[in-house]
Amino acid sequence: MIVPLIKEPPKPAALFKQPFRIPGLTVIAAALGFLLLGSIFFLMVGQPPVATFWAMIKGAFGDGYSLSETLVKTAPILLCGIAAALPARLGLISVGGEGQLYFGALFGTGLVLAIPGAPMYAMLPLMLAASAAGGALWALIPAFLKARMNVNETITTLLLNYVASLFVDFLVYGPWKDPNNLGWPATINFPAAAKLPALFGTRAHIGLIFGLIAAVALYVLTARTRWGTCLRLLRSNRRVAEGIGLSYGRQAILVVCLGGMLAGLAGICETSAIQGRLQSGISNGMGFSGFLVAWMAGGDFLRIIPLSLLLGGLLASGDSLQLFAGLPSSAALVLQGVLFASVLAAGSLKARKGGDRV
Amino acid sequence: MSEFDAALGGFLISALRSSTPLLWVLLGEILTQRVAVVNLGVEGQMLAGALAGFAATLATGNPWIGLIAGVAAGMALSSLHGLLCVGLKANPFASGLAVWMLGFGLSSFYGIPFVGQKINGFKSMPLGFLERIPVIGTLVTQITPTVAMGILASPLLGWWLYRTRTGLSFRAVGESLSSAKALGLKTAWVQVMGIMAGGAFSGMGGAALSVDYTRNWVEGMTQGRGLVAVGLVIVARWNPYLAIPAALLFGGAEALTLRMQTSGVPISSHLLHTLPYLASLAVLVLSYSRANKEGGTPAGLSAVFSQSQ
């Protein structure tokens, strides 16, 4: 009997495998599924579907104000989306954007509280660097556990999200609480030197620019450099890649921590530019929305940009649902879940037809 | 009864009671993972079960109807997971997250009118002479129906999984889908059964939480218990008999947290509340290194876990 020298290598996962490579059909199927299920939801709660969807679109992109609110929501989703898409380049399912966002906010705020009198040219870069370091540090735990002990990163990142938000709660209810807040758990308002600049006089902030730069930079890096080739090789055939001297563990730590840096930046942008101080519950599920965007984009960094805008619009229009239909803003969360389910269903329909399912 | 007995009994019972919702979810996720499917959606199913259970109890005044409603809600949501990852072969991790998002969104949406309401829960059971035994007396008098049923369900499920024909079919599907198919098993059907059983148990866990433990409804009240359960399955080695000790790990850490808080330990309650998560995480990591060495993972399941490599 002939024993094969190299065992059959594990097949690359269908994870993030660009479900939208042929746009037409899959996108249409996902959109139709979303509209159908969303309409059923609206009918169940006694709202006319067409008018409600129209109100949502107007609420997301209808005028200058709503567009600016959409951009406010887009920025953290974009950053967290890249934070999920980059580990996906190695086939890792990291859902830790939420916790990394909290830790970035925590570290950035810590720096602001440590040197409250610093001038802006020193404060802003240091604050951003601290938040990136915080996000990366929090991402290092699941990355290390994955690289060294092969502990499933999805479960560890999800559990660490809870721990990170409890750490922030500890600080804003305890040592960092501003006594002048009369019981409201929050730090002092950031000094003017620690406020990130807004864009075009709206509430939209520079985090959006960071996200755009990161998306384009990573697109180029992964498509054109040796590093990108190395990631592709490690993902498609880990044994062969390791045979020629590439280290899976080192690359896993690198991509997860780089993602953590971006999610951390999202945290400090939200804290500094939107809230103006660190308080409990800053994120509201941005990390998970980012994950959804990364999935919809099939891990393609450029596609993440318009999809983040779309999801930012969906979440921003939650407020208009409240005004127009009297629906609580959690309706946007329901629609987000409906969207995810539709995308998954449409993606597998296509995979089945194309026959490239793994 | 001595004060020590009372304190020990008190701690045991509070550990047991805070473990119970987790125990139910854990048992459900064990069944689901036994058929080689991972369901992160248990978190959302638990929330749906908690809300449905609370609402039904409030409407009827009967906590038993609440439990049934919770089971039904959990199964309804898990059927989506079955459709997506068995029917349409979508990625199980992503499908689970979608179910979680939906469960979280729907329960927050429909739960608004129930915030701040209170229910009475179960009446205590008369147990006669048992109450006078030290330690055990304190224990049994405060055991609620969901706790007692959970303690019974664990060995029953173990017996079912290892000693019956249907249990064997679950294990066969989990070990190798293609061999099970060759044996003539309807593998997709068995997998859907595993997912629906997981839905029923996680809905029960959610209802146990809201109807029997906290007796109120708060948005997102499960606070990651479902996700902890997904991790603890590895600690319990996919074995229903080991579910109780694994669940007690989280519940014990939570009970300890509450105990330390009320006795005035000068540590922030927020920091103390990280303890159950960190304890679960630590044991998870330890079990992983053991599982890597010794095996024991359903073979089909390890393919699901390692498909991302």
mmCIF file with all atom_site columns, N, CA and C in Angstrom, chain A residues 180-202:
data_model
loop_
_atom_site.group_PDB
_atom_site.id
_atom_site.type_symbol
_atom_site.label_atom_id
_atom_site.label_alt_id
_atom_site.label_comp_id
_atom_site.label_asym_id
_atom_site.label_entity_id
_atom_site.label_seq_id
_atom_site.pdbx_PDB_ins_code
_atom_site.Cartn_x
_atom_site.Cartn_y
_atom_site.Cartn_z
_atom_site.occupancy
_atom_site.B_iso_or_equiv
_atom_site.pdbx_formal_charge
_atom_site.auth_seq_id
_atom_site.auth_comp_id
_atom_site.auth_asym_id
_atom_site.auth_atom_id
_atom_site.pdbx_PDB_model_num
ATOM 1  N N  . ASN A 1 180 ? -18.325 65.859 39.658 1.00 0.00 ? 180 ASN A N  1
ATOM 2  C CA . ASN A 1 180 ? -19.303 66.904 39.326 1.00 0.00 ? 180 ASN A CA 1
ATOM 3  C C  . ASN A 1 180 ? -20.457 66.381 38.480 1.00 0.00 ? 180 ASN A C  1
ATOM 4  N N  . ASN A 1 181 ? -20.390 65.101 38.110 1.00 0.00 ? 181 ASN A N  1
ATOM 5  C CA . ASN A 1 181 ? -21.429 64.559 37.245 1.00 0.00 ? 181 ASN A CA 1
ATOM 6  C C  . ASN A 1 181 ? -22.710 64.198 37.979 1.00 0.00 ? 181 ASN A C  1
ATOM 7  N N  . LEU A 1 182 ? -22.714 64.385 39.307 1.00 0.00 ? 182 LEU A N  1
ATOM 8  C CA . LEU A 1 182 ? -23.904 64.075 40.107 1.00 0.00 ? 182 LEU A CA 1
ATOM 9  C C  . LEU A 1 182 ? -24.393 62.649 39.869 1.00 0.00 ? 182 LEU A C  1
ATOM 10 N N  . GLY A 1 183 ? -23.491 61.690 40.031 1.00 0.00 ? 183 GLY A N  1
ATOM 11 C CA . GLY A 1 183 ? -23.926 60.307 39.953 1.00 0.00 ? 183 GLY A CA 1
ATOM 12 C C  . GLY A 1 183 ? -23.891 59.721 38.553 1.00 0.00 ? 183 GLY A C  1
ATOM 13 N N  . TRP A 1 184 ? -23.828 60.534 37.503 1.00 0.00 ? 184 TRP A N  1
ATOM 14 C CA . TRP A 1 184 ? -23.773 59.984 36.148 1.00 0.00 ? 184 TRP A CA 1
ATOM 15 C C  . TRP A 1 184 ? -22.398 59.372 35.918 1.00 0.00 ? 184 TRP A C  1
ATOM 16 N N  . PRO A 1 185 ? -22.354 58.086 35.541 1.00 0.00 ? 185 PRO A N  1
ATOM 17 C CA . PRO A 1 185 ? -21.050 57.443 35.404 1.00 0.00 ? 185 PRO A CA 1
ATOM 18 C C  . PRO A 1 185 ? -20.337 57.862 34.130 1.00 0.00 ? 185 PRO A C  1
ATOM 19 N N  . ALA A 1 186 ? -19.433 58.824 34.228 1.00 0.00 ? 186 ALA A N  1
ATOM 20 C CA . ALA A 1 186 ? -18.657 59.276 33.080 1.00 0.00 ? 186 ALA A CA 1
ATOM 21 C C  . ALA A 1 186 ? -17.431 60.007 33.585 1.00 0.00 ? 186 ALA A C  1
ATOM 22 N N  . THR A 1 187 ? -16.394 60.083 32.743 1.00 0.00 ? 187 THR A N  1
ATOM 23 C CA . THR A 1 187 ? -15.210 60.858 33.107 1.00 0.00 ? 187 THR A CA 1
ATOM 24 C C  . THR A 1 187 ? -15.505 62.342 32.907 1.00 0.00 ? 187 THR A C  1
ATOM 25 N N  . ILE A 1 188 ? -14.506 63.167 33.225 1.00 0.00 ? 188 ILE A N  1
ATOM 26 C CA . ILE A 1 188 ? -14.639 64.601 32.919 1.00 0.00 ? 188 ILE A CA 1
ATOM 27 C C  . ILE A 1 188 ? -14.749 64.775 31.408 1.00 0.00 ? 188 ILE A C  1
ATOM 28 N N  . ASN A 1 189 ? -15.291 65.914 30.994 1.00 0.00 ? 189 ASN A N  1
ATOM 29 C CA . ASN A 1 189 ? -15.293 66.214 29.568 1.00 0.00 ? 189 ASN A CA 1
ATOM 30 C C  . ASN A 1 189 ? -13.860 66.389 29.095 1.00 0.00 ? 189 ASN A C  1
ATOM 31 N N  . PHE A 1 190 ? -13.585 65.896 27.898 1.00 0.00 ? 190 PHE A N  1
ATOM 32 C CA . PHE A 1 190 ? -12.232 66.017 27.367 1.00 0.00 ? 190 PHE A CA 1
ATOM 33 C C  . PHE A 1 190 ? -11.880 67.487 27.190 1.00 0.00 ? 190 PHE A C  1
ATOM 34 N N  . PRO A 1 191 ? -10.621 67.875 27.474 1.00 0.00 ? 191 PRO A N  1
ATOM 35 C CA . PRO A 1 191 ? -10.220 69.265 27.178 1.00 0.00 ? 191 PRO A CA 1
ATOM 36 C C  . PRO A 1 191 ? -10.266 69.503 25.670 1.00 0.00 ? 191 PRO A C  1
ATOM 37 N N  . ALA A 1 192 ? -10.351 70.769 25.292 1.00 0.00 ? 192 ALA A N  1
ATOM 38 C CA . ALA A 1 192 ? -10.495 71.106 23.861 1.00 0.00 ? 192 ALA A CA 1
ATOM 39 C C  . ALA A 1 192 ? -9.351  70.525 23.035 1.00 0.00 ? 192 ALA A C  1
ATOM 40 N N  . ALA A 1 193 ? -8.166  70.426 23.648 1.00 0.00 ? 193 ALA A N  1
ATOM 41 C CA . ALA A 1 193 ? -7.004  69.916 22.902 1.00 0.00 ? 193 ALA A CA 1
ATOM 42 C C  . ALA A 1 193 ? -7.149  68.434 22.574 1.00 0.00 ? 193 ALA A C  1
ATOM 43 N N  . ALA A 1 194 ? -8.049  67.749 23.253 1.00 0.00 ? 194 ALA A N  1
ATOM 44 C CA . ALA A 1 194 ? -8.206  66.312 23.022 1.00 0.00 ? 194 ALA A CA 1
ATOM 45 C C  . ALA A 1 194 ? -9.427  65.991 22.172 1.00 0.00 ? 194 ALA A C  1
ATOM 46 N N  . LYS A 1 195 ? -10.016 67.013 21.546 1.00 0.00 ? 195 LYS A N  1
ATOM 47 C CA . LYS A 1 195 ? -11.181 66.760 20.686 1.00 0.00 ? 195 LYS A CA 1
ATOM 48 C C  . LYS A 1 195 ? -10.703 66.554 19.256 1.00 0.00 ? 195 LYS A C  1
ATOM 49 N N  . LEU A 1 196 ? -11.058 65.425 18.681 1.00 0.00 ? 196 LEU A N  1
ATOM 50 C CA . LEU A 1 196 ? -10.675 65.165 17.296 1.00 0.00 ? 196 LEU A CA 1
ATOM 51 C C  . LEU A 1 196 ? -11.468 66.079 16.377 1.00 0.00 ? 196 LEU A C  1
ATOM 52 N N  . PRO A 1 197 ? -10.827 66.552 15.303 1.00 0.00 ? 197 PRO A N  1
ATOM 53 C CA . PRO A 1 197 ? -11.526 67.489 14.422 1.00 0.00 ? 197 PRO A CA 1
ATOM 54 C C  . PRO A 1 197 ? -12.723 66.848 13.716 1.00 0.00 ? 197 PRO A C  1
ATOM 55 N N  . ALA A 1 198 ? -13.775 67.657 13.536 1.00 0.00 ? 198 ALA A N  1
ATOM 56 C CA . ALA A 1 198 ? -14.947 67.203 12.796 1.00 0.00 ? 198 ALA A CA 1
ATOM 57 C C  . ALA A 1 198 ? -14.735 67.492 11.314 1.00 0.00 ? 198 ALA A C  1
ATOM 58 N N  . LEU A 1 199 ? -15.532 66.859 10.479 1.00 0.00 ? 199 LEU A N  1
ATOM 59 C CA . LEU A 1 199 ? -15.400 67.068 9.044  1.00 0.00 ? 199 LEU A CA 1
ATOM 60 C C  . LEU A 1 199 ? -16.471 68.026 8.546  1.00 0.00 ? 199 LEU A C  1
ATOM 61 N N  . PHE A 1 200 ? -16.088 69.007 7.795  1.00 0.00 ? 200 PHE A N  1
ATOM 62 C CA . PHE A 1 200 ? -17.016 69.938 7.123  1.00 0.00 ? 200 PHE A CA 1
ATOM 63 C C  . PHE A 1 200 ? -18.051 70.516 8.100  1.00 0.00 ? 200 PHE A C  1
ATOM 64 N N  . GLY A 1 201 ? -17.652 70.767 9.322  1.00 0.00 ? 201 GLY A N  1
ATOM 65 C CA . GLY A 1 201 ? -18.580 71.382 10.264 1.00 0.00 ? 201 GLY A CA 1
ATOM 66 C C  . GLY A 1 201 ? -19.751 70.506 10.670 1.00 0.00 ? 201 GLY A C  1
ATOM 67 N N  . THR A 1 202 ? -19.708 69.188 10.363 1.00 0.00 ? 202 THR A N  1
ATOM 68 C CA . THR A 1 202 ? -20.784 68.295 10.816 1.00 0.00 ? 202 THR A CA 1
ATOM 69 C C  . THR A 1 202 ? -20.300 67.530 12.038 1.00 0.00 ? 202 THR A C  1
#
